[in-house]
Short mmCIF file of N, CA and C in Angstrom, two decimals:
data_model
loop_
_atom_site.label_atom_id
_atom_site.label_comp_id
_atom_site.label_asym_id
_atom_site.label_seq_id
_atom_site.Cartn_x
_atom_site.Cartn_y
_atom_site.Cartn_z
N MET A 25 0.85 -1.19 0.00
CA MET A 25 0.00 0.00 0.00
C MET A 25 0.89 1.24 0.00
N THR A 26 0.37 2.31 -0.46
CA THR A 26 1.07 3.58 -0.57
C THR A 26 1.00 4.32 0.76
N ASP A 27 2.07 5.10 1.08
CA ASP A 27 2.03 5.84 2.34
C ASP A 27 1.02 6.99 2.23
N ALA A 28 0.68 7.57 3.38
CA ALA A 28 -0.43 8.54 3.45
C ALA A 28 -0.18 9.78 2.60
N LEU A 29 1.04 10.32 2.61
CA LEU A 29 1.32 11.52 1.82
C LEU A 29 1.25 11.24 0.32
N GLU A 30 1.77 10.10 -0.08
CA GLU A 30 1.73 9.73 -1.49
C GLU A 30 0.29 9.48 -1.94
N LEU A 31 -0.50 8.85 -1.07
CA LEU A 31 -1.90 8.59 -1.38
C LEU A 31 -2.68 9.90 -1.48
N ASP A 32 -2.40 10.86 -0.60
CA ASP A 32 -3.06 12.17 -0.68
C ASP A 32 -2.76 12.84 -2.02
N ALA A 33 -1.49 12.81 -2.43
CA ALA A 33 -1.10 13.43 -3.70
C ALA A 33 -1.76 12.71 -4.88
N LEU A 34 -1.78 11.38 -4.83
CA LEU A 34 -2.41 10.61 -5.89
C LEU A 34 -3.90 10.91 -5.97
N TRP A 35 -4.56 10.97 -4.82
CA TRP A 35 -5.99 11.27 -4.76
C TRP A 35 -6.29 12.61 -5.45
N GLU A 36 -5.49 13.62 -5.13
CA GLU A 36 -5.68 14.94 -5.73
C GLU A 36 -5.39 14.92 -7.23
N ASN A 37 -4.28 14.28 -7.62
CA ASN A 37 -3.92 14.21 -9.04
C ASN A 37 -4.97 13.44 -9.84
N PHE A 38 -5.48 12.36 -9.28
CA PHE A 38 -6.51 11.58 -9.95
C PHE A 38 -7.77 12.41 -10.15
N HIS A 39 -8.20 13.11 -9.11
CA HIS A 39 -9.42 13.91 -9.23
C HIS A 39 -9.23 15.15 -10.10
N ARG A 40 -8.00 15.57 -10.29
CA ARG A 40 -7.72 16.65 -11.23
C ARG A 40 -7.74 16.10 -12.66
N ALA A 41 -7.19 14.91 -12.84
CA ALA A 41 -7.16 14.29 -14.17
C ALA A 41 -8.55 13.84 -14.61
N VAL A 42 -9.31 13.27 -13.69
CA VAL A 42 -10.67 12.82 -13.99
C VAL A 42 -11.59 14.01 -13.74
N ASN A 43 -11.85 14.74 -14.82
CA ASN A 43 -12.63 15.97 -14.67
C ASN A 43 -14.11 15.78 -15.00
N MET A 44 -14.52 14.54 -15.24
CA MET A 44 -15.94 14.25 -15.45
C MET A 44 -16.53 13.74 -14.14
N THR A 45 -17.77 14.07 -13.89
CA THR A 45 -18.44 13.54 -12.70
C THR A 45 -18.75 12.06 -12.93
N SER A 46 -19.10 11.37 -11.87
CA SER A 46 -19.46 9.96 -12.02
C SER A 46 -20.69 9.81 -12.93
N GLN A 47 -21.62 10.74 -12.85
CA GLN A 47 -22.81 10.68 -13.71
C GLN A 47 -22.43 10.89 -15.18
N GLU A 48 -21.55 11.87 -15.44
CA GLU A 48 -21.11 12.12 -16.81
C GLU A 48 -20.36 10.92 -17.37
N LEU A 49 -19.48 10.34 -16.55
CA LEU A 49 -18.71 9.18 -17.01
C LEU A 49 -19.63 7.99 -17.27
N ALA A 50 -20.56 7.73 -16.38
CA ALA A 50 -21.49 6.60 -16.57
C ALA A 50 -22.29 6.79 -17.85
N ALA A 51 -22.76 8.00 -18.10
CA ALA A 51 -23.53 8.27 -19.31
C ALA A 51 -22.65 8.09 -20.55
N TRP A 52 -21.42 8.57 -20.50
CA TRP A 52 -20.52 8.43 -21.65
C TRP A 52 -20.22 6.95 -21.92
N LEU A 53 -19.97 6.18 -20.88
CA LEU A 53 -19.68 4.76 -21.06
C LEU A 53 -20.85 4.04 -21.73
N ARG A 54 -22.07 4.41 -21.34
CA ARG A 54 -23.26 3.81 -21.97
C ARG A 54 -23.37 4.21 -23.42
N VAL A 55 -23.14 5.49 -23.72
CA VAL A 55 -23.25 5.99 -25.09
C VAL A 55 -22.15 5.40 -25.96
N SER A 56 -20.93 5.37 -25.46
CA SER A 56 -19.81 4.91 -26.28
C SER A 56 -19.89 3.42 -26.57
N ASP A 57 -20.57 2.67 -25.74
CA ASP A 57 -20.67 1.22 -25.90
C ASP A 57 -21.95 0.79 -26.62
N ALA A 58 -22.85 1.72 -26.84
CA ALA A 58 -24.13 1.38 -27.48
C ALA A 58 -23.92 1.16 -28.97
N GLY A 59 -24.54 0.11 -29.45
CA GLY A 59 -24.49 -0.19 -30.87
C GLY A 59 -25.77 0.26 -31.54
N GLU A 60 -25.82 0.01 -32.83
CA GLU A 60 -27.00 0.40 -33.58
C GLU A 60 -28.23 -0.38 -33.13
N ASN A 61 -28.03 -1.64 -32.78
CA ASN A 61 -29.16 -2.49 -32.42
C ASN A 61 -29.15 -2.96 -30.96
N THR A 62 -28.05 -2.76 -30.27
CA THR A 62 -27.95 -3.26 -28.90
C THR A 62 -27.31 -2.23 -27.99
N GLU A 63 -27.54 -2.42 -26.73
CA GLU A 63 -26.93 -1.57 -25.71
C GLU A 63 -26.67 -2.44 -24.49
N PRO A 64 -25.44 -2.38 -23.93
CA PRO A 64 -25.15 -3.22 -22.77
C PRO A 64 -25.88 -2.73 -21.53
N LEU A 65 -25.93 -3.59 -20.53
CA LEU A 65 -26.49 -3.17 -19.25
C LEU A 65 -25.64 -2.02 -18.71
N PRO A 66 -26.25 -1.05 -18.02
CA PRO A 66 -25.51 0.12 -17.56
C PRO A 66 -24.26 -0.21 -16.73
N ASP A 67 -24.33 -1.23 -15.90
CA ASP A 67 -23.17 -1.54 -15.06
C ASP A 67 -22.12 -2.36 -15.81
N GLN A 68 -22.36 -2.64 -17.09
CA GLN A 68 -21.40 -3.38 -17.90
C GLN A 68 -20.92 -2.58 -19.10
N ALA A 69 -21.34 -1.34 -19.21
CA ALA A 69 -20.98 -0.51 -20.36
C ALA A 69 -19.57 0.03 -20.21
N GLY A 70 -18.89 0.14 -21.33
CA GLY A 70 -17.56 0.74 -21.34
C GLY A 70 -16.46 -0.27 -21.08
N THR A 71 -15.25 0.24 -21.02
CA THR A 71 -14.08 -0.61 -20.79
C THR A 71 -13.98 -0.98 -19.32
N ASP A 72 -13.16 -1.99 -19.04
CA ASP A 72 -12.92 -2.37 -17.65
C ASP A 72 -12.32 -1.21 -16.87
N THR A 73 -11.38 -0.50 -17.51
CA THR A 73 -10.75 0.64 -16.83
C THR A 73 -11.77 1.73 -16.57
N GLY A 74 -12.62 2.00 -17.54
CA GLY A 74 -13.67 3.02 -17.35
C GLY A 74 -14.59 2.65 -16.21
N GLN A 75 -14.98 1.39 -16.12
CA GLN A 75 -15.82 0.94 -15.01
C GLN A 75 -15.08 1.05 -13.68
N HIS A 76 -13.78 0.77 -13.70
CA HIS A 76 -12.99 0.86 -12.46
C HIS A 76 -12.88 2.32 -12.02
N VAL A 77 -12.65 3.23 -12.96
CA VAL A 77 -12.61 4.66 -12.63
C VAL A 77 -13.94 5.10 -12.04
N LEU A 78 -15.02 4.66 -12.62
CA LEU A 78 -16.35 4.99 -12.11
C LEU A 78 -16.51 4.49 -10.67
N ALA A 79 -16.05 3.30 -10.40
CA ALA A 79 -16.14 2.74 -9.04
C ALA A 79 -15.28 3.55 -8.06
N ILE A 80 -14.10 3.97 -8.51
CA ILE A 80 -13.22 4.77 -7.64
C ILE A 80 -13.88 6.10 -7.31
N LEU A 81 -14.53 6.71 -8.29
CA LEU A 81 -15.19 8.00 -8.04
C LEU A 81 -16.29 7.89 -6.99
N GLN A 82 -16.80 6.70 -6.78
CA GLN A 82 -17.87 6.50 -5.82
C GLN A 82 -17.37 6.02 -4.47
N LYS A 83 -16.04 5.99 -4.30
CA LYS A 83 -15.44 5.51 -3.05
C LYS A 83 -14.88 6.66 -2.23
N ARG A 84 -14.69 6.36 -0.96
CA ARG A 84 -13.94 7.26 -0.09
C ARG A 84 -12.47 6.86 -0.18
N ARG A 85 -11.61 7.80 0.10
CA ARG A 85 -10.16 7.54 0.04
C ARG A 85 -9.76 6.36 0.92
N THR A 86 -10.39 6.22 2.06
CA THR A 86 -10.03 5.15 3.00
C THR A 86 -10.46 3.77 2.51
N ASP A 87 -11.32 3.71 1.48
CA ASP A 87 -11.81 2.43 0.98
C ASP A 87 -11.06 1.93 -0.25
N LEU A 88 -10.01 2.63 -0.66
CA LEU A 88 -9.27 2.25 -1.86
C LEU A 88 -8.52 0.94 -1.67
N THR A 89 -8.50 0.14 -2.72
CA THR A 89 -7.73 -1.10 -2.73
C THR A 89 -6.42 -0.87 -3.49
N ASP A 90 -5.53 -1.85 -3.43
CA ASP A 90 -4.29 -1.76 -4.20
C ASP A 90 -4.58 -1.67 -5.69
N ASP A 91 -5.59 -2.39 -6.17
CA ASP A 91 -5.98 -2.31 -7.58
C ASP A 91 -6.47 -0.91 -7.94
N ASP A 92 -7.25 -0.32 -7.04
CA ASP A 92 -7.74 1.05 -7.26
C ASP A 92 -6.55 2.01 -7.41
N ILE A 93 -5.59 1.87 -6.54
CA ILE A 93 -4.43 2.76 -6.54
C ILE A 93 -3.65 2.60 -7.85
N GLN A 94 -3.50 1.38 -8.32
CA GLN A 94 -2.79 1.16 -9.59
C GLN A 94 -3.55 1.80 -10.74
N VAL A 95 -4.86 1.65 -10.77
CA VAL A 95 -5.67 2.27 -11.84
C VAL A 95 -5.55 3.79 -11.75
N MET A 96 -5.54 4.33 -10.56
CA MET A 96 -5.41 5.78 -10.39
C MET A 96 -4.08 6.27 -10.96
N TYR A 97 -2.99 5.56 -10.66
CA TYR A 97 -1.68 5.92 -11.23
C TYR A 97 -1.73 5.85 -12.76
N ASP A 98 -2.32 4.78 -13.30
CA ASP A 98 -2.39 4.61 -14.75
C ASP A 98 -3.18 5.73 -15.41
N VAL A 99 -4.30 6.12 -14.80
CA VAL A 99 -5.13 7.18 -15.35
C VAL A 99 -4.39 8.51 -15.33
N VAL A 100 -3.76 8.83 -14.22
CA VAL A 100 -3.00 10.09 -14.12
C VAL A 100 -1.89 10.11 -15.16
N ASP A 101 -1.17 9.00 -15.32
CA ASP A 101 -0.09 8.93 -16.31
C ASP A 101 -0.62 9.08 -17.72
N THR A 102 -1.73 8.43 -18.04
CA THR A 102 -2.31 8.50 -19.37
C THR A 102 -2.77 9.92 -19.69
N VAL A 103 -3.49 10.54 -18.78
CA VAL A 103 -4.00 11.89 -19.02
C VAL A 103 -2.84 12.88 -19.15
N THR A 104 -1.82 12.73 -18.32
CA THR A 104 -0.66 13.61 -18.39
C THR A 104 0.06 13.46 -19.72
N ALA A 105 0.25 12.23 -20.17
CA ALA A 105 0.93 11.99 -21.45
C ALA A 105 0.12 12.52 -22.63
N GLU A 106 -1.18 12.31 -22.61
CA GLU A 106 -2.03 12.74 -23.71
C GLU A 106 -2.23 14.25 -23.74
N ALA A 107 -2.07 14.92 -22.62
CA ALA A 107 -2.24 16.37 -22.57
C ALA A 107 -1.14 17.08 -23.34
N ASP A 108 -0.02 16.41 -23.54
CA ASP A 108 1.10 17.02 -24.25
C ASP A 108 0.97 16.95 -25.76
N VAL A 109 -0.01 16.21 -26.27
CA VAL A 109 -0.20 16.05 -27.71
C VAL A 109 -0.99 17.24 -28.25
N GLU A 110 -0.44 17.89 -29.27
CA GLU A 110 -1.12 19.04 -29.86
C GLU A 110 -1.05 18.96 -31.38
N ASN A 111 -1.81 19.82 -32.05
CA ASN A 111 -1.77 19.99 -33.50
C ASN A 111 -2.03 18.69 -34.26
N GLU A 112 -3.00 17.93 -33.81
CA GLU A 112 -3.40 16.73 -34.54
C GLU A 112 -4.53 17.10 -35.49
N PRO A 113 -4.70 16.31 -36.57
CA PRO A 113 -5.86 16.55 -37.44
C PRO A 113 -7.16 16.30 -36.67
N GLU A 114 -8.23 16.91 -37.11
CA GLU A 114 -9.52 16.84 -36.39
C GLU A 114 -9.98 15.42 -36.09
N PRO A 115 -9.95 14.48 -37.05
CA PRO A 115 -10.42 13.11 -36.70
C PRO A 115 -9.59 12.48 -35.58
N GLU A 116 -8.31 12.74 -35.59
CA GLU A 116 -7.44 12.18 -34.54
C GLU A 116 -7.74 12.84 -33.19
N GLN A 117 -8.02 14.13 -33.19
CA GLN A 117 -8.38 14.82 -31.95
C GLN A 117 -9.66 14.24 -31.37
N THR A 118 -10.64 13.99 -32.22
CA THR A 118 -11.92 13.44 -31.76
C THR A 118 -11.72 12.03 -31.20
N ARG A 119 -10.95 11.19 -31.89
CA ARG A 119 -10.67 9.84 -31.42
C ARG A 119 -9.96 9.87 -30.07
N ARG A 120 -8.95 10.75 -29.96
CA ARG A 120 -8.20 10.87 -28.71
C ARG A 120 -9.10 11.36 -27.58
N ARG A 121 -9.96 12.33 -27.88
CA ARG A 121 -10.89 12.83 -26.87
C ARG A 121 -11.80 11.71 -26.38
N HIS A 122 -12.35 10.94 -27.29
CA HIS A 122 -13.25 9.86 -26.90
C HIS A 122 -12.53 8.80 -26.08
N GLN A 123 -11.28 8.50 -26.41
CA GLN A 123 -10.51 7.54 -25.62
C GLN A 123 -10.29 8.07 -24.20
N LEU A 124 -9.94 9.34 -24.09
CA LEU A 124 -9.73 9.93 -22.76
C LEU A 124 -11.02 9.98 -21.96
N MET A 125 -12.13 10.20 -22.64
CA MET A 125 -13.41 10.26 -21.94
C MET A 125 -13.78 8.91 -21.35
N THR A 126 -13.29 7.80 -21.92
CA THR A 126 -13.60 6.49 -21.36
C THR A 126 -12.91 6.28 -20.02
N ILE A 127 -11.93 7.12 -19.68
CA ILE A 127 -11.31 7.04 -18.35
C ILE A 127 -11.64 8.27 -17.51
N GLY A 128 -12.62 9.06 -17.96
CA GLY A 128 -13.13 10.14 -17.14
C GLY A 128 -12.51 11.51 -17.36
N HIS A 129 -11.75 11.67 -18.45
CA HIS A 129 -11.13 12.98 -18.72
C HIS A 129 -11.65 13.53 -20.05
N ASP A 130 -12.31 14.66 -20.00
CA ASP A 130 -12.77 15.34 -21.20
C ASP A 130 -11.85 16.53 -21.44
N PRO A 131 -10.97 16.46 -22.48
CA PRO A 131 -10.03 17.54 -22.73
C PRO A 131 -10.69 18.87 -23.05
N LEU A 132 -11.96 18.85 -23.48
CA LEU A 132 -12.63 20.11 -23.81
C LEU A 132 -13.30 20.75 -22.60
N LYS A 133 -13.32 20.04 -21.50
CA LYS A 133 -13.95 20.55 -20.29
C LYS A 133 -12.93 21.40 -19.52
N PRO A 134 -13.35 22.59 -19.09
CA PRO A 134 -12.38 23.46 -18.38
C PRO A 134 -11.93 22.91 -17.04
#
């Protein structure tokens, strides 16, 4: 497990990186996973990581597991790395935005 100071910093960095609310993320996961003829159950929509991020958003800091902490590190690293990408063509920007939204980060959101 991570020490208290490191966990505090991770908690803040994660919530800064994940700028969508749990409701927004849940809705996006349902929309992004819906097909023309089918739609998954709400608690099964989206990627495993997206579902894990959603679960973390609904937890208290004291209830985090080691798996939660690893996902939080991965999300912070992914959002930080993707934030440095600029000047992409429009289709690539849209694809990248949608990928980031599956882990709770909307680059167009202030």
